[in-house]
JSON list of C-alpha atoms in Angstrom, two decimals:
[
{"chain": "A", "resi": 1, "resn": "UNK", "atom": "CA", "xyz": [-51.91, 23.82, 97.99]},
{"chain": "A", "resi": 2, "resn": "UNK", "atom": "CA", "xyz": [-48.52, 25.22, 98.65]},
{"chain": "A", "resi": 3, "resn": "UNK", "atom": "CA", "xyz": [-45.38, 24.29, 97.50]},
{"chain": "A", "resi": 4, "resn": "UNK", "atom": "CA", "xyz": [-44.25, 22.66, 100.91]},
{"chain": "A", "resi": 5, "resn": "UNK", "atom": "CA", "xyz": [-47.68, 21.29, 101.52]},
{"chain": "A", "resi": 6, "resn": "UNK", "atom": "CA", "xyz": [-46.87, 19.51, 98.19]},
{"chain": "A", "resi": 7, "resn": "UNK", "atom": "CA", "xyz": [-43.33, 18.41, 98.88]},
{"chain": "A", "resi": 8, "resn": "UNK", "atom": "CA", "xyz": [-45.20, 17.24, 102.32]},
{"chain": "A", "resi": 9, "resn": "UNK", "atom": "CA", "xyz": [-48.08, 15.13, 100.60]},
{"chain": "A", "resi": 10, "resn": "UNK", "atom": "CA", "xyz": [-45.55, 13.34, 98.09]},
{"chain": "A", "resi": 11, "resn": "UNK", "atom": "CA", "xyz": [-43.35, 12.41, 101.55]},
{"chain": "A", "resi": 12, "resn": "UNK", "atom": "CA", "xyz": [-46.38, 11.25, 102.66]},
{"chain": "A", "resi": 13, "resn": "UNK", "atom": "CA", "xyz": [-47.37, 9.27, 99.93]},
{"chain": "A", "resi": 14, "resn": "UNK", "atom": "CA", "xyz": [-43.57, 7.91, 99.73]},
{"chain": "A", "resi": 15, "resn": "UNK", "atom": "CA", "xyz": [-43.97, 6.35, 103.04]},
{"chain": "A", "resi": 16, "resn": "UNK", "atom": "CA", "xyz": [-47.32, 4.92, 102.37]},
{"chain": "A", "resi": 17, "resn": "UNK", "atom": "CA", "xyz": [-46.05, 2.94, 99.48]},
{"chain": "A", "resi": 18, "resn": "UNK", "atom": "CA", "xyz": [-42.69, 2.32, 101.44]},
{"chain": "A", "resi": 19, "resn": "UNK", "atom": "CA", "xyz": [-44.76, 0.26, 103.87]},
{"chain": "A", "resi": 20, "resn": "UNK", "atom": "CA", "xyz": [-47.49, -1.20, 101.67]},
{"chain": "A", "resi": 21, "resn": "UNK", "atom": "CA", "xyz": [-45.45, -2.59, 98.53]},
{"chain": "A", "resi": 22, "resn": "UNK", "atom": "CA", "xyz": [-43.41, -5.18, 100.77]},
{"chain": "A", "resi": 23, "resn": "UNK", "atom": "CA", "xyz": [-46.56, -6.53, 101.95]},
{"chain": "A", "resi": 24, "resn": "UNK", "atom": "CA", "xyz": [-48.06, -6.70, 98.61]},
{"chain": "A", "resi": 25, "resn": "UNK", "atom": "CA", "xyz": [-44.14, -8.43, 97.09]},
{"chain": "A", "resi": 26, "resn": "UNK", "atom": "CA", "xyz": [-44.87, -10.75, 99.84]},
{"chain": "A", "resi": 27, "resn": "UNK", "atom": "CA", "xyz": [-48.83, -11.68, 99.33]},
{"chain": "A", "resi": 28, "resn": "UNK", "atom": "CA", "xyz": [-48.22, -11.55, 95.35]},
{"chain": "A", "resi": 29, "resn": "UNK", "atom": "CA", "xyz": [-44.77, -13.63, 95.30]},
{"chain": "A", "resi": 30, "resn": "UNK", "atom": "CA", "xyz": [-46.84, -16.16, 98.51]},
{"chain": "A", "resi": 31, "resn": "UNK", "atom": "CA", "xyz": [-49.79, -16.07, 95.75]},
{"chain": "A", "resi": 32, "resn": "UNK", "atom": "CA", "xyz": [-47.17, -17.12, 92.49]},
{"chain": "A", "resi": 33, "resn": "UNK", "atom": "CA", "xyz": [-47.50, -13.64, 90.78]},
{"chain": "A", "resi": 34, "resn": "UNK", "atom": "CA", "xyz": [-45.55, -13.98, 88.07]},
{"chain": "A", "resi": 35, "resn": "UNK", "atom": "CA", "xyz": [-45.28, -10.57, 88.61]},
{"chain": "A", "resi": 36, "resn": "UNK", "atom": "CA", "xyz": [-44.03, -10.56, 92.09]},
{"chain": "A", "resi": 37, "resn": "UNK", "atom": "CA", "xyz": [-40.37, -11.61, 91.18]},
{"chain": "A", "resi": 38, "resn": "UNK", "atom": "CA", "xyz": [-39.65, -9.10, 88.52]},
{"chain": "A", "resi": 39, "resn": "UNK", "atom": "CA", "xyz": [-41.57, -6.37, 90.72]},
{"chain": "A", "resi": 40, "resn": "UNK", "atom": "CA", "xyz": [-39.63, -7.00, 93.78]},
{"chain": "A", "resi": 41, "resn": "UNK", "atom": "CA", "xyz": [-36.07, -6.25, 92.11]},
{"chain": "A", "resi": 42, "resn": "UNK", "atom": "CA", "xyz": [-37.75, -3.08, 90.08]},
{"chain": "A", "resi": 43, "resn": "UNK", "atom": "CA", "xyz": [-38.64, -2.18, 93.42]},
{"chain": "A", "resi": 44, "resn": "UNK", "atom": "CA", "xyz": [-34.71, -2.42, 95.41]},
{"chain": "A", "resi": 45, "resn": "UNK", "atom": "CA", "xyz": [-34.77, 0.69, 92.75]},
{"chain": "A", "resi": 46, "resn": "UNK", "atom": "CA", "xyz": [-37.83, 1.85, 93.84]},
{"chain": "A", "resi": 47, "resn": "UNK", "atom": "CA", "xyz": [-39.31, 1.61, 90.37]},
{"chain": "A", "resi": 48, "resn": "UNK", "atom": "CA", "xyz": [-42.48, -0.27, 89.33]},
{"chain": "A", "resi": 49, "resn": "UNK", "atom": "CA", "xyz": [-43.33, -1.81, 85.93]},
{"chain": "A", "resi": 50, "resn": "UNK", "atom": "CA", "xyz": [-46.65, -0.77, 84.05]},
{"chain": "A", "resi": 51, "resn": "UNK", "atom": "CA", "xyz": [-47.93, -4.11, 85.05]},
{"chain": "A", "resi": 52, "resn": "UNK", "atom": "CA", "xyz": [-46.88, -4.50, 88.25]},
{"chain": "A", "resi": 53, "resn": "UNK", "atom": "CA", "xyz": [-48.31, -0.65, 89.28]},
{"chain": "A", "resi": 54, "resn": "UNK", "atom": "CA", "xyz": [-51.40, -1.91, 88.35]},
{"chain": "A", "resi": 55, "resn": "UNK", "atom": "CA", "xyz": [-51.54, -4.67, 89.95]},
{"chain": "A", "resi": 56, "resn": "UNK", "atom": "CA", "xyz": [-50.17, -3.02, 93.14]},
{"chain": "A", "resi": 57, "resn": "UNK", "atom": "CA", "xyz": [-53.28, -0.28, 92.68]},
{"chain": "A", "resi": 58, "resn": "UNK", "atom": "CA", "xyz": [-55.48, -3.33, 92.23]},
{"chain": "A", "resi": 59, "resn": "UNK", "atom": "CA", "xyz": [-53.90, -5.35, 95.73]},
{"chain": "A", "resi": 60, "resn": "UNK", "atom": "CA", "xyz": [-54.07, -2.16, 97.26]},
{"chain": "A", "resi": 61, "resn": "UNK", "atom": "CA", "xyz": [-57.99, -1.25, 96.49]},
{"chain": "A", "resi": 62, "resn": "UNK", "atom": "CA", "xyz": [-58.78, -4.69, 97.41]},
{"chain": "A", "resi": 63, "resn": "UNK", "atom": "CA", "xyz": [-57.35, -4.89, 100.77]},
{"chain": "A", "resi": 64, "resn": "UNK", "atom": "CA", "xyz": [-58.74, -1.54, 101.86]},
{"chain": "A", "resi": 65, "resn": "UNK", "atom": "CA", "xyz": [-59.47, -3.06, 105.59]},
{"chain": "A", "resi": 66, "resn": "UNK", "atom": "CA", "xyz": [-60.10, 0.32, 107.73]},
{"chain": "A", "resi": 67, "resn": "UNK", "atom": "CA", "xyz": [-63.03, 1.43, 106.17]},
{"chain": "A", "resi": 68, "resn": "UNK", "atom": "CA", "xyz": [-64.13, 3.50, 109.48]},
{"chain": "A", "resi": 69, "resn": "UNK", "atom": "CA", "xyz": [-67.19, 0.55, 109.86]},
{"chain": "A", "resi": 70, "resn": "UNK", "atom": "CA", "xyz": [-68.06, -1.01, 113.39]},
{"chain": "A", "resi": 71, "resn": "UNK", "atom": "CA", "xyz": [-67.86, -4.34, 113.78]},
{"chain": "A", "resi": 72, "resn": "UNK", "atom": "CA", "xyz": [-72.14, -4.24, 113.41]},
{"chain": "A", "resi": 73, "resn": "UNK", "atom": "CA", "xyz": [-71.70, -2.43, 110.00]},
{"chain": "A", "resi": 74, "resn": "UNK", "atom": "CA", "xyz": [-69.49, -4.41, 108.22]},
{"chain": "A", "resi": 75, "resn": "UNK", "atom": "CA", "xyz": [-67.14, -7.09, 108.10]},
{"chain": "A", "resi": 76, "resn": "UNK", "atom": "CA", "xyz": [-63.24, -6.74, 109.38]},
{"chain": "A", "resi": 77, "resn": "UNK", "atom": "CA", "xyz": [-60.38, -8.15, 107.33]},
{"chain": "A", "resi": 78, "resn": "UNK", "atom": "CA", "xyz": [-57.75, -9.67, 109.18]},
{"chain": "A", "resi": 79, "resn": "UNK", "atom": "CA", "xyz": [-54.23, -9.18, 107.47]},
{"chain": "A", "resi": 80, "resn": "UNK", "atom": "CA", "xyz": [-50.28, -8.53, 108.12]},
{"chain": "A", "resi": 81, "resn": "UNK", "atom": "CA", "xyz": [-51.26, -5.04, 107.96]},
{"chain": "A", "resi": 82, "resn": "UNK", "atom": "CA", "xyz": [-54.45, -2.02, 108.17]},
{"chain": "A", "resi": 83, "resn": "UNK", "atom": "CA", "xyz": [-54.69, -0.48, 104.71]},
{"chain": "A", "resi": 84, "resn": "UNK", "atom": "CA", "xyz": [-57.06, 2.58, 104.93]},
{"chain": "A", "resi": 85, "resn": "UNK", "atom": "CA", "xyz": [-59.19, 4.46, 102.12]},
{"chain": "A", "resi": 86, "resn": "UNK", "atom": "CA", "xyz": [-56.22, 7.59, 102.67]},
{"chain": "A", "resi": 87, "resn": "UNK", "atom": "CA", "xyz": [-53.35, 4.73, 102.23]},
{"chain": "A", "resi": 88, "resn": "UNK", "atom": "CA", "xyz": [-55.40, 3.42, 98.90]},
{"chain": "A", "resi": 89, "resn": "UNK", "atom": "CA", "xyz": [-55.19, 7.06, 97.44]},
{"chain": "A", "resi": 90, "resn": "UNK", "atom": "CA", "xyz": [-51.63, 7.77, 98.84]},
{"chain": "A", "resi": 91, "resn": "UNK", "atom": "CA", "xyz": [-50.40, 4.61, 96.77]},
{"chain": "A", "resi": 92, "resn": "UNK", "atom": "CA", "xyz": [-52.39, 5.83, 93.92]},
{"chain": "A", "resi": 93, "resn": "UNK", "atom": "CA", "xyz": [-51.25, 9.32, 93.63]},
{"chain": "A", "resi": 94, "resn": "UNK", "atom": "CA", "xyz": [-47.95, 7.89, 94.10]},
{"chain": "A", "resi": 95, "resn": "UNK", "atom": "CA", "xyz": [-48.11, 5.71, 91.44]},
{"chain": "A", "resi": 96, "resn": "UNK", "atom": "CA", "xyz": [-49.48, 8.62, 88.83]},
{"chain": "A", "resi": 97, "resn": "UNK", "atom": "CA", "xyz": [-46.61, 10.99, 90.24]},
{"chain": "A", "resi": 98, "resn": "UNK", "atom": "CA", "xyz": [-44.16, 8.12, 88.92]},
{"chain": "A", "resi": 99, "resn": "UNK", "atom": "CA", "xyz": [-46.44, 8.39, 85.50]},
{"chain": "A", "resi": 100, "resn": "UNK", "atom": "CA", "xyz": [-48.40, 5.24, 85.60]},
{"chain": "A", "resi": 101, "resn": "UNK", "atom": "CA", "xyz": [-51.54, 5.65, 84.37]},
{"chain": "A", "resi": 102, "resn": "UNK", "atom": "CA", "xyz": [-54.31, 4.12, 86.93]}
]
């Protein structure tokens, strides 16, 4: 891959995670993580603890909800928002650029 289809991947994978890890501070905290709190002012730095970057690539594998199956193939998740198989491995890759290992 080139450099600027690099540079374009990581901005894609930013703004993946910039959409996702609210919704996961907000199902965590709404689920008492004791996680959640500590994880939601790492993140106003946009930094993640060990633990809470694996939990967030745990949240996020779980709540893969667009999994391209019909309503006859599988069931549907309902949710605040559509997580996809792509979002699952943007958050990953996101979270290994930032060194956490997965």
């Amino acid at each position: 891959m080139s450099e600027s289809g690099e540079e374009s991947s990581a901005l894609s994978d930013e703004q993946v995670v910039e959409r996702l890890v609210p919704v996961w501070l907000r199902e965590a905290g709404a689920h008492g993580s004791p996680t959640a709190d500590e994880a939601g002012k790492d993140w106003e730095h946009r930094r993640l603890s060990a633990e809470a970057a694996r939990e967030l690539a745990h949240w996020v594998t779980a709540r893969v909800t667009d999994t391209a199956f019909n309503e006859e193939e599988g069931p549907t998740q309902t949710g605040p928002t559509r997580i996809s198989v792509s979002d699952k491995s943007a958050v990953h890759r996101w979270l290994a650029a930032q060194g956490h290992r997965l």
